[in-house]
PDB file of N, CA and C in Angstrom:
ATOM      1  N   GLU E   1       0.812  -1.196   0.000  1.00 87.00           N
ATOM      2  CA  GLU E   1       0.000   0.000   0.000  1.00 87.00           C
ATOM      3  C   GLU E   1       0.857   1.262   0.000  1.00 87.00           C
ATOM      4  N   ILE E   2       1.925   1.274   0.786  1.00 91.00           N
ATOM      5  CA  ILE E   2       2.781   2.458   0.863  1.00 91.00           C
ATOM      6  C   ILE E   2       3.420   2.719  -0.500  1.00 91.00           C
ATOM      7  N   HIS E   3       4.012   1.691  -1.063  1.00 91.00           N
ATOM      8  CA  HIS E   3       4.694   1.810  -2.347  1.00 91.00           C
ATOM      9  C   HIS E   3       3.740   2.276  -3.445  1.00 91.00           C
ATOM     10  N   ASP E   4       2.640   1.560  -3.614  1.00 92.00           N
ATOM     11  CA  ASP E   4       1.698   1.873  -4.680  1.00 92.00           C
ATOM     12  C   ASP E   4       1.101   3.268  -4.496  1.00 92.00           C
ATOM     13  N   GLY E   5       0.788   3.618  -3.260  1.00 93.00           N
ATOM     14  CA  GLY E   5       0.221   4.929  -2.979  1.00 93.00           C
ATOM     15  C   GLY E   5       1.168   6.060  -3.342  1.00 93.00           C
ATOM     16  N   LEU E   6       2.452   5.886  -3.026  1.00 94.00           N
ATOM     17  CA  LEU E   6       3.439   6.918  -3.363  1.00 94.00           C
ATOM     18  C   LEU E   6       3.573   7.080  -4.875  1.00 94.00           C
ATOM     19  N   LEU E   7       3.644   5.972  -5.589  1.00 94.00           N
ATOM     20  CA  LEU E   7       3.762   6.056  -7.042  1.00 94.00           C
ATOM     21  C   LEU E   7       2.577   6.808  -7.638  1.00 94.00           C
ATOM     22  N   ARG E   8       1.380   6.446  -7.198  1.00 95.00           N
ATOM     23  CA  ARG E   8       0.177   7.093  -7.725  1.00 95.00           C
ATOM     24  C   ARG E   8       0.086   8.560  -7.298  1.00 95.00           C
ATOM     25  N   GLN E   9       0.437   8.843  -6.082  1.00 95.00           N
ATOM     26  CA  GLN E   9       0.343  10.211  -5.557  1.00 95.00           C
ATOM     27  C   GLN E   9       1.245  11.178  -6.330  1.00 95.00           C
ATOM     28  N   LEU E  10       2.407  10.721  -6.758  1.00 95.00           N
ATOM     29  CA  LEU E  10       3.370  11.597  -7.410  1.00 95.00           C
ATOM     30  C   LEU E  10       3.170  11.727  -8.927  1.00 95.00           C
ATOM     31  N   LEU E  11       2.347  10.883  -9.511  1.00 96.00           N
ATOM     32  CA  LEU E  11       2.141  10.939 -10.968  1.00 96.00           C
ATOM     33  C   LEU E  11       1.619  12.289 -11.467  1.00 96.00           C
ATOM     34  N   PRO E  12       0.532  12.820 -10.904  1.00 96.00           N
ATOM     35  CA  PRO E  12      -0.001  14.082 -11.449  1.00 96.00           C
ATOM     36  C   PRO E  12       0.996  15.241 -11.376  1.00 96.00           C
ATOM     37  N   GLU E  13       1.771  15.290 -10.339  1.00 95.00           N
ATOM     38  CA  GLU E  13       2.757  16.353 -10.171  1.00 95.00           C
ATOM     39  C   GLU E  13       3.781  16.374 -11.308  1.00 95.00           C
ATOM     40  N   HIS E  14       4.002  15.219 -11.931  1.00 96.00           N
ATOM     41  CA  HIS E  14       4.987  15.100 -13.007  1.00 96.00           C
ATOM     42  C   HIS E  14       4.321  14.810 -14.358  1.00 96.00           C
ATOM     43  N   PHE E  15       3.021  15.105 -14.440  1.00 95.00           N
ATOM     44  CA  PHE E  15       2.262  14.964 -15.683  1.00 95.00           C
ATOM     45  C   PHE E  15       2.288  13.526 -16.209  1.00 95.00           C
ATOM     46  N   GLY E  16       2.195  12.574 -15.271  1.00 96.00           N
ATOM     47  CA  GLY E  16       2.202  11.167 -15.631  1.00 96.00           C
ATOM     48  C   GLY E  16       0.827  10.544 -15.480  1.00 96.00           C
ATOM     49  N   TYR E  17       0.637   9.430 -16.142  1.00 96.00           N
ATOM     50  CA  TYR E  17      -0.635   8.712 -16.124  1.00 96.00           C
ATOM     51  C   TYR E  17      -0.378   7.232 -15.888  1.00 96.00           C
ATOM     52  N   GLU E  18      -1.187   6.650 -15.030  1.00 95.00           N
ATOM     53  CA  GLU E  18      -1.118   5.200 -14.809  1.00 95.00           C
ATOM     54  C   GLU E  18      -1.914   4.531 -15.919  1.00 95.00           C
ATOM     55  N   VAL E  19      -1.245   3.711 -16.717  1.00 96.00           N
ATOM     56  CA  VAL E  19      -1.905   3.016 -17.813  1.00 96.00           C
ATOM     57  C   VAL E  19      -2.550   1.735 -17.295  1.00 96.00           C
ATOM     58  N   LYS E  20      -1.755   0.939 -16.559  1.00 95.00           N
ATOM     59  CA  LYS E  20      -2.295  -0.285 -15.950  1.00 95.00           C
ATOM     60  C   LYS E  20      -1.280  -0.830 -14.957  1.00 95.00           C
ATOM     61  N   THR E  21      -1.739  -1.782 -14.163  1.00 91.00           N
ATOM     62  CA  THR E  21      -0.852  -2.511 -13.263  1.00 91.00           C
ATOM     63  C   THR E  21      -1.007  -3.995 -13.550  1.00 91.00           C
ATOM     64  N   GLU E  22       0.053  -4.716 -13.308  1.00 91.00           N
ATOM     65  CA  GLU E  22       0.030  -6.172 -13.455  1.00 91.00           C
ATOM     66  C   GLU E  22       0.879  -6.738 -12.334  1.00 91.00           C
ATOM     67  N   GLY E  23       0.245  -7.364 -11.363  1.00 88.00           N
ATOM     68  CA  GLY E  23       0.972  -7.834 -10.189  1.00 88.00           C
ATOM     69  C   GLY E  23       1.493  -6.629  -9.423  1.00 88.00           C
ATOM     70  N   ASP E  24       2.807  -6.580  -9.222  1.00 84.00           N
ATOM     71  CA  ASP E  24       3.387  -5.429  -8.529  1.00 84.00           C
ATOM     72  C   ASP E  24       4.072  -4.466  -9.502  1.00 84.00           C
ATOM     73  N   SER E  25       3.778  -4.608 -10.797  1.00 91.00           N
ATOM     74  CA  SER E  25       4.374  -3.738 -11.813  1.00 91.00           C
ATOM     75  C   SER E  25       3.395  -2.639 -12.220  1.00 91.00           C
ATOM     76  N   PHE E  26       3.947  -1.469 -12.479  1.00 91.00           N
ATOM     77  CA  PHE E  26       3.164  -0.334 -12.947  1.00 91.00           C
ATOM     78  C   PHE E  26       3.583  -0.001 -14.368  1.00 91.00           C
ATOM     79  N   LEU E  27       2.621   0.267 -15.220  1.00 95.00           N
ATOM     80  CA  LEU E  27       2.890   0.802 -16.545  1.00 95.00           C
ATOM     81  C   LEU E  27       2.384   2.233 -16.512  1.00 95.00           C
ATOM     82  N   VAL E  28       3.320   3.177 -16.614  1.00 96.00           N
ATOM     83  CA  VAL E  28       2.973   4.592 -16.561  1.00 96.00           C
ATOM     84  C   VAL E  28       3.455   5.275 -17.839  1.00 96.00           C
ATOM     85  N   ALA E  29       2.823   6.382 -18.178  1.00 97.00           N
ATOM     86  CA  ALA E  29       3.176   7.108 -19.398  1.00 97.00           C
ATOM     87  C   ALA E  29       3.340   8.587 -19.083  1.00 97.00           C
ATOM     88  N   PHE E  30       4.269   9.202 -19.801  1.00 97.00           N
ATOM     89  CA  PHE E  30       4.551  10.628 -19.663  1.00 97.00           C
ATOM     90  C   PHE E  30       4.683  11.212 -21.064  1.00 97.00           C
ATOM     91  N   HIS E  31       4.299  12.458 -21.212  1.00 93.00           N
ATOM     92  CA  HIS E  31       4.441  13.131 -22.498  1.00 93.00           C
ATOM     93  C   HIS E  31       5.897  13.477 -22.768  1.00 93.00           C
ATOM     94  N   ASP E  32       6.613  13.820 -21.711  1.00 95.00           N
ATOM     95  CA  ASP E  32       7.992  14.301 -21.833  1.00 95.00           C
ATOM     96  C   ASP E  32       8.925  13.376 -21.041  1.00 95.00           C
ATOM     97  N   PRO E  33       9.994  12.891 -21.644  1.00 96.00           N
ATOM     98  CA  PRO E  33      10.938  12.027 -20.928  1.00 96.00           C
ATOM     99  C   PRO E  33      11.536  12.691 -19.673  1.00 96.00           C
ATOM    100  N   ALA E  34      11.689  14.013 -19.701  1.00 96.00           N
ATOM    101  CA  ALA E  34      12.226  14.714 -18.526  1.00 96.00           C
ATOM    102  C   ALA E  34      11.259  14.599 -17.350  1.00 96.00           C
ATOM    103  N   ASP E  35       9.948  14.642 -17.621  1.00 96.00           N
ATOM    104  CA  ASP E  35       8.961  14.449 -16.551  1.00 96.00           C
ATOM    105  C   ASP E  35       9.065  13.040 -15.971  1.00 96.00           C
ATOM    106  N   ALA E  36       9.270  12.056 -16.843  1.00 96.00           N
ATOM    107  CA  ALA E  36       9.413  10.669 -16.388  1.00 96.00           C
ATOM    108  C   ALA E  36      10.643  10.525 -15.497  1.00 96.00           C
ATOM    109  N   ALA E  37      11.746  11.134 -15.892  1.00 95.00           N
ATOM    110  CA  ALA E  37      12.969  11.049 -15.093  1.00 95.00           C
ATOM    111  C   ALA E  37      12.786  11.734 -13.747  1.00 95.00           C
ATOM    112  N   ARG E  38      12.147  12.907 -13.748  1.00 95.00           N
ATOM    113  CA  ARG E  38      11.910  13.619 -12.480  1.00 95.00           C
ATOM    114  C   ARG E  38      10.996  12.805 -11.569  1.00 95.00           C
ATOM    115  N   TRP E  39       9.977  12.158 -12.151  1.00 96.00           N
ATOM    116  CA  TRP E  39       9.079  11.318 -11.357  1.00 96.00           C
ATOM    117  C   TRP E  39       9.862  10.163 -10.723  1.00 96.00           C
ATOM    118  N   CYS E  40      10.716   9.513 -11.505  1.00 94.00           N
ATOM    119  CA  CYS E  40      11.506   8.396 -10.980  1.00 94.00           C
ATOM    120  C   CYS E  40      12.367   8.834  -9.796  1.00 94.00           C
ATOM    121  N   LEU E  41      13.027   9.960  -9.927  1.00 93.00           N
ATOM    122  CA  LEU E  41      13.859  10.461  -8.832  1.00 93.00           C
ATOM    123  C   LEU E  41      13.018  10.822  -7.614  1.00 93.00           C
ATOM    124  N   HIS E  42      11.888  11.468  -7.850  1.00 94.00           N
ATOM    125  CA  HIS E  42      11.009  11.845  -6.741  1.00 94.00           C
ATOM    126  C   HIS E  42      10.476  10.603  -6.026  1.00 94.00           C
ATOM    127  N   VAL E  43      10.115   9.579  -6.792  1.00 93.00           N
ATOM    128  CA  VAL E  43       9.634   8.318  -6.195  1.00 93.00           C
ATOM    129  C   VAL E  43      10.713   7.699  -5.311  1.00 93.00           C
ATOM    130  N   GLN E  44      11.955   7.655  -5.799  1.00 90.00           N
ATOM    131  CA  GLN E  44      13.034   7.062  -5.002  1.00 90.00           C
ATOM    132  C   GLN E  44      13.238   7.817  -3.698  1.00 90.00           C
ATOM    133  N   GLN E  45      13.186   9.139  -3.756  1.00 88.00           N
ATOM    134  CA  GLN E  45      13.332   9.942  -2.545  1.00 88.00           C
ATOM    135  C   GLN E  45      12.171   9.695  -1.589  1.00 88.00           C
ATOM    136  N   ALA E  46      10.956   9.636  -2.116  1.00 91.00           N
ATOM    137  CA  ALA E  46       9.779   9.415  -1.279  1.00 91.00           C
ATOM    138  C   ALA E  46       9.801   8.029  -0.642  1.00 91.00           C
ATOM    139  N   LEU E  47      10.265   7.021  -1.384  1.00 88.00           N
ATOM    140  CA  LEU E  47      10.348   5.667  -0.828  1.00 88.00           C
ATOM    141  C   LEU E  47      11.371   5.595   0.307  1.00 88.00           C
ATOM    142  N   LEU E  48      12.446   6.333   0.180  1.00 83.00           N
ATOM    143  CA  LEU E  48      13.458   6.360   1.235  1.00 83.00           C
ATOM    144  C   LEU E  48      12.883   6.918   2.529  1.00 83.00           C
ATOM    145  N   LEU E  49      12.025   7.913   2.425  1.00 86.00           N
ATOM    146  CA  LEU E  49      11.488   8.586   3.607  1.00 86.00           C
ATOM    147  C   LEU E  49      10.124   8.065   4.037  1.00 86.00           C
ATOM    148  N   ALA E  50       9.615   7.059   3.353  1.00 89.00           N
ATOM    149  CA  ALA E  50       8.277   6.536   3.655  1.00 89.00           C
ATOM    150  C   ALA E  50       8.226   5.933   5.063  1.00 89.00           C
ATOM    151  N   PRO E  51       7.056   5.969   5.673  1.00 88.00           N
ATOM    152  CA  PRO E  51       6.888   5.410   7.023  1.00 88.00           C
ATOM    153  C   PRO E  51       6.702   3.889   6.985  1.00 88.00           C
ATOM    154  N   TRP E  52       7.776   3.169   6.668  1.00 86.00           N
ATOM    155  CA  TRP E  52       7.703   1.708   6.579  1.00 86.00           C
ATOM    156  C   TRP E  52       7.471   1.104   7.946  1.00 86.00           C
ATOM    157  N   PRO E  53       6.726   0.006   8.025  1.00 89.00           N
ATOM    158  CA  PRO E  53       6.480  -0.652   9.313  1.00 89.00           C
ATOM    159  C   PRO E  53       7.792  -1.137   9.948  1.00 89.00           C
ATOM    160  N   LYS E  54       7.881  -1.002  11.250  1.00 86.00           N
ATOM    161  CA  LYS E  54       9.085  -1.400  11.979  1.00 86.00           C
ATOM    162  C   LYS E  54       9.444  -2.858  11.704  1.00 86.00           C
ATOM    163  N   ARG E  55       8.454  -3.721  11.605  1.00 87.00           N
ATOM    164  CA  ARG E  55       8.695  -5.145  11.352  1.00 87.00           C
ATOM    165  C   ARG E  55       9.458  -5.350  10.039  1.00 87.00           C
ATOM    166  N   LEU E  56       9.108  -4.586   9.020  1.00 85.00           N
ATOM    167  CA  LEU E  56       9.800  -4.673   7.740  1.00 85.00           C
ATOM    168  C   LEU E  56      11.238  -4.178   7.869  1.00 85.00           C
ATOM    169  N   LEU E  57      11.426  -3.084   8.585  1.00 82.00           N
ATOM    170  CA  LEU E  57      12.760  -2.498   8.740  1.00 82.00           C
ATOM    171  C   LEU E  57      13.702  -3.376   9.542  1.00 82.00           C
ATOM    172  N   GLU E  58      13.176  -4.311  10.302  1.00 85.00           N
ATOM    173  CA  GLU E  58      14.001  -5.221  11.095  1.00 85.00           C
ATOM    174  C   GLU E  58      14.554  -6.376  10.272  1.00 85.00           C
ATOM    175  N   CYS E  59      14.059  -6.574   9.052  1.00 86.00           N
ATOM    176  CA  CYS E  59      14.552  -7.645   8.186  1.00 86.00           C
ATOM    177  C   CYS E  59      15.941  -7.290   7.665  1.00 86.00           C
ATOM    178  N   PRO E  60      16.859  -8.270   7.622  1.00 81.00           N
ATOM    179  CA  PRO E  60      18.211  -7.997   7.126  1.00 81.00           C
ATOM    180  C   PRO E  60      18.232  -7.455   5.696  1.00 81.00           C
ATOM    181  N   GLN E  61      17.262  -7.845   4.871  1.00 81.00           N
ATOM    182  CA  GLN E  61      17.230  -7.394   3.482  1.00 81.00           C
ATOM    183  C   GLN E  61      16.790  -5.937   3.341  1.00 81.00           C
ATOM    184  N   SER E  62      16.339  -5.324   4.414  1.00 79.00           N
ATOM    185  CA  SER E  62      15.846  -3.946   4.308  1.00 79.00           C
ATOM    186  C   SER E  62      16.796  -2.939   4.951  1.00 79.00           C
ATOM    187  N   GLU E  63      18.087  -3.256   4.925  1.00 73.00           N
ATOM    188  CA  GLU E  63      19.070  -2.295   5.427  1.00 73.00           C
ATOM    189  C   GLU E  63      19.049  -1.047   4.554  1.00 73.00           C
ATOM    190  N   LEU E  64      19.277   0.093   5.177  1.00 69.00           N
ATOM    191  CA  LEU E  64      19.327   1.351   4.458  1.00 69.00           C
ATOM    192  C   LEU E  64      20.668   1.448   3.742  1.00 69.00           C
ATOM    193  N   VAL E  65      20.627   1.590   2.431  1.00 67.00           N
ATOM    194  CA  VAL E  65      21.839   1.700   1.619  1.00 67.00           C
ATOM    195  C   VAL E  65      21.860   3.093   1.013  1.00 67.00           C
ATOM    196  N   THR E  66      22.977   3.769   1.136  1.00 63.00           N
ATOM    197  CA  THR E  66      23.105   5.099   0.543  1.00 63.00           C
ATOM    198  C   THR E  66      24.267   5.110  -0.424  1.00 63.00           C
ATOM    199  N   TYR E  67      24.127   5.885  -1.457  1.00 61.00           N
ATOM    200  CA  TYR E  67      25.168   6.035  -2.460  1.00 61.00           C
ATOM    201  C   TYR E  67      25.717   7.438  -2.307  1.00 61.00           C
ATOM    202  N   CYS E  68      26.982   7.554  -2.028  1.00 61.00           N
ATOM    203  CA  CYS E  68      27.587   8.847  -1.742  1.00 61.00           C
ATOM    204  C   CYS E  68      28.201   9.453  -2.989  1.00 61.00           C
ATOM    205  N   PHE E  69      28.460  10.751  -2.925  1.00 59.00           N
ATOM    206  CA  PHE E  69      29.021  11.455  -4.069  1.00 59.00           C
ATOM    207  C   PHE E  69      30.400  10.942  -4.462  1.00 59.00           C
ATOM    208  N   ASP E  70      31.118  10.331  -3.527  1.00 61.00           N
ATOM    209  CA  ASP E  70      32.446   9.806  -3.874  1.00 61.00           C
ATOM    210  C   ASP E  70      32.345   8.409  -4.480  1.00 61.00           C
ATOM    211  N   HIS E  71      31.130   7.998  -4.854  1.00 56.00           N
ATOM    212  CA  HIS E  71      30.844   6.724  -5.518  1.00 56.00           C
ATOM    213  C   HIS E  71      31.103   5.510  -4.630  1.00 56.00           C
ATOM    214  N   SER E  72      31.145   5.708  -3.321  1.00 55.00           N
ATOM    215  CA  SER E  72      31.265   4.564  -2.427  1.00 55.00           C
ATOM    216  C   SER E  72      29.866   4.174  -1.964  1.00 55.00           C
ATOM    217  N   LEU E  73      29.726   2.943  -1.610  1.00 50.00           N
ATOM    218  CA  LEU E  73      28.438   2.419  -1.168  1.00 50.00           C
ATOM    219  C   LEU E  73      28.503   2.214   0.327  1.00 50.00           C
ATOM    220  N   HIS E  74      27.532   2.757   1.043  1.00 54.00           N
ATOM    221  CA  HIS E  74      27.495   2.633   2.493  1.00 54.00           C
ATOM    222  C   HIS E  74      26.225   1.912   2.899  1.00 54.00           C
ATOM    223  N   VAL E  75      26.356   0.929   3.774  1.00 54.00           N
ATOM    224  CA  VAL E  75      25.206   0.218   4.306  1.00 54.00           C
ATOM    225  C   VAL E  75      25.078   0.596   5.763  1.00 54.00           C
ATOM    226  N   VAL E  76      23.910   1.085   6.125  1.00 53.00           N
ATOM    227  CA  VAL E  76      23.655   1.475   7.503  1.00 53.00           C
ATOM    228  C   VAL E  76      22.638   0.492   8.051  1.00 53.00           C
ATOM    229  N   SER E  77      23.057  -0.317   8.998  1.00 49.00           N
ATOM    230  CA  SER E  77      22.140  -1.292   9.568  1.00 49.00           C
ATOM    231  C   SER E  77      21.251  -0.611  10.593  1.00 49.00           C
ATOM    232  N   GLU E  78      20.143  -1.228  10.907  1.00 46.00           N
ATOM    233  CA  GLU E  78      19.210  -0.703  11.897  1.00 46.00           C
ATOM    234  C   GLU E  78      19.921  -0.513  13.233  1.00 46.00           C
ATOM    235  N   ALA E  79      20.822  -1.426  13.572  1.00 43.00           N
ATOM    236  CA  ALA E  79      21.523  -1.337  14.847  1.00 43.00           C
ATOM    237  C   ALA E  79      22.426  -0.109  14.909  1.00 43.00           C
ATOM    238  N   SER E  80      23.149   0.170  13.826  1.00 41.00           N
ATOM    239  CA  SER E  80      24.060   1.302  13.857  1.00 41.00           C
ATOM    240  C   SER E  80      23.347   2.624  13.622  1.00 41.00           C
ATOM    241  N   ALA E  81      22.158   2.581  13.040  1.00 43.00           N
ATOM    242  CA  ALA E  81      21.421   3.812  12.781  1.00 43.00           C
ATOM    243  C   ALA E  81      20.625   4.248  13.990  1.00 43.00           C
ATOM    244  N   GLY E  82      20.524   3.377  14.979  1.00 41.00           N
ATOM    245  CA  GLY E  82      19.739   3.709  16.163  1.00 41.00           C
ATOM    246  C   GLY E  82      18.311   3.247  15.991  1.00 41.00           C
ATOM    247  N   PRO E  83      17.544   3.342  17.057  1.00 42.00           N
ATOM    248  CA  PRO E  83      16.157   2.877  16.985  1.00 42.00           C
ATOM    249  C   PRO E  83      15.339   3.745  16.043  1.00 42.00           C
ATOM    250  N   SER E  84      14.407   3.112  15.350  1.00 42.00           N
ATOM    251  CA  SER E  84      13.539   3.836  14.430  1.00 42.00           C
ATOM    252  C   SER E  84      12.097   3.503  14.769  1.00 42.00           C
ATOM    253  N   ALA E  85      11.371   4.470  15.227  1.00 42.00           N
ATOM    254  CA  ALA E  85       9.964   4.252  15.537  1.00 42.00           C
ATOM    255  C   ALA E  85       9.183   4.193  14.236  1.00 42.00           C
ATOM    256  N   GLU E  86       8.090   3.459  14.242  1.00 41.00           N
ATOM    257  CA  GLU E  86       7.278   3.372  13.046  1.00 41.00           C
ATOM    258  C   GLU E  86       6.833   4.767  12.655  1.00 41.00           C
ATOM    259  N   GLY E  87       7.029   5.116  11.391  1.00 40.00           N
ATOM    260  CA  GLY E  87       6.626   6.414  10.910  1.00 40.00           C
ATOM    261  C   GLY E  87       7.703   7.481  11.039  1.00 40.00           C
ATOM    262  N   GLU E  88       8.822   7.169  11.683  1.00 41.00           N
ATOM    263  CA  GLU E  88       9.897   8.139  11.845  1.00 41.00           C
ATOM    264  C   GLU E  88      10.659   8.290  10.547  1.00 41.00           C
ATOM    265  N   GLN E  89      11.094   9.492  10.257  1.00 42.00           N
ATOM    266  CA  GLN E  89      11.877   9.730   9.035  1.00 42.00           C
ATOM    267  C   GLN E  89      13.185   8.984   9.138  1.00 42.00           C
ATOM    268  N   ARG E  90      13.550   8.232   8.076  1.00 46.00           N
ATOM    269  CA  ARG E  90      14.722   7.369   8.118  1.00 46.00           C
ATOM    270  C   ARG E  90      15.885   7.878   7.281  1.00 46.00           C
ATOM    271  N   GLY E  91      15.759   8.984   6.631  1.00 47.00           N
ATOM    272  CA  GLY E  91      16.848   9.430   5.789  1.00 47.00           C
ATOM    273  C   GLY E  91      16.810  10.920   5.596  1.00 47.00           C
ATOM    274  N   SER E  92      17.740  11.406   4.841  1.00 42.00           N
ATOM    275  CA  SER E  92      17.818  12.828   4.544  1.00 42.00           C
ATOM    276  C   SER E  92      18.045  13.002   3.058  1.00 42.00           C
ATOM    277  N   LEU E  93      17.436  14.012   2.492  1.00 42.00           N
ATOM    278  CA  LEU E  93      17.595  14.247   1.067  1.00 42.00           C
ATOM    279  C   LEU E  93      18.518  15.426   0.799  1.00 42.00           C
ATOM    280  N   GLN E  94      19.342  15.761   1.768  1.00 40.00           N
ATOM    281  CA  GLN E  94      20.274  16.859   1.565  1.00 40.00           C
ATOM    282  C   GLN E  94      21.319  16.455   0.548  1.00 40.00           C
ATOM    283  N   GLY E  95      21.677  17.369  -0.332  1.00 38.00           N
ATOM    284  CA  GLY E  95      22.595  17.004  -1.398  1.00 38.00           C
ATOM    285  C   GLY E  95      23.827  17.772  -1.423  1.00 38.00           C
TER     286      GLY E  95
END
């Protein structure tokens, strides 16, 4: 629900349209490729900050991974990031 809701919520802002869904896949259309690219970036940022359930965040596969400007990959585990209450912001979009 969180994922699908975010994708749908951000479509109008970027002049996008949901054509159809199949399983967990979305087929969306945009008039301008730049709008599509901006939507993709906005979706990724929104997913990072989404209020994911604590139970999901406790799974090893859901570690927070960040890509830094120096092209290194950093993995921040739940333990090293500190406790995260359900609904708490989990990242920063500062650039």
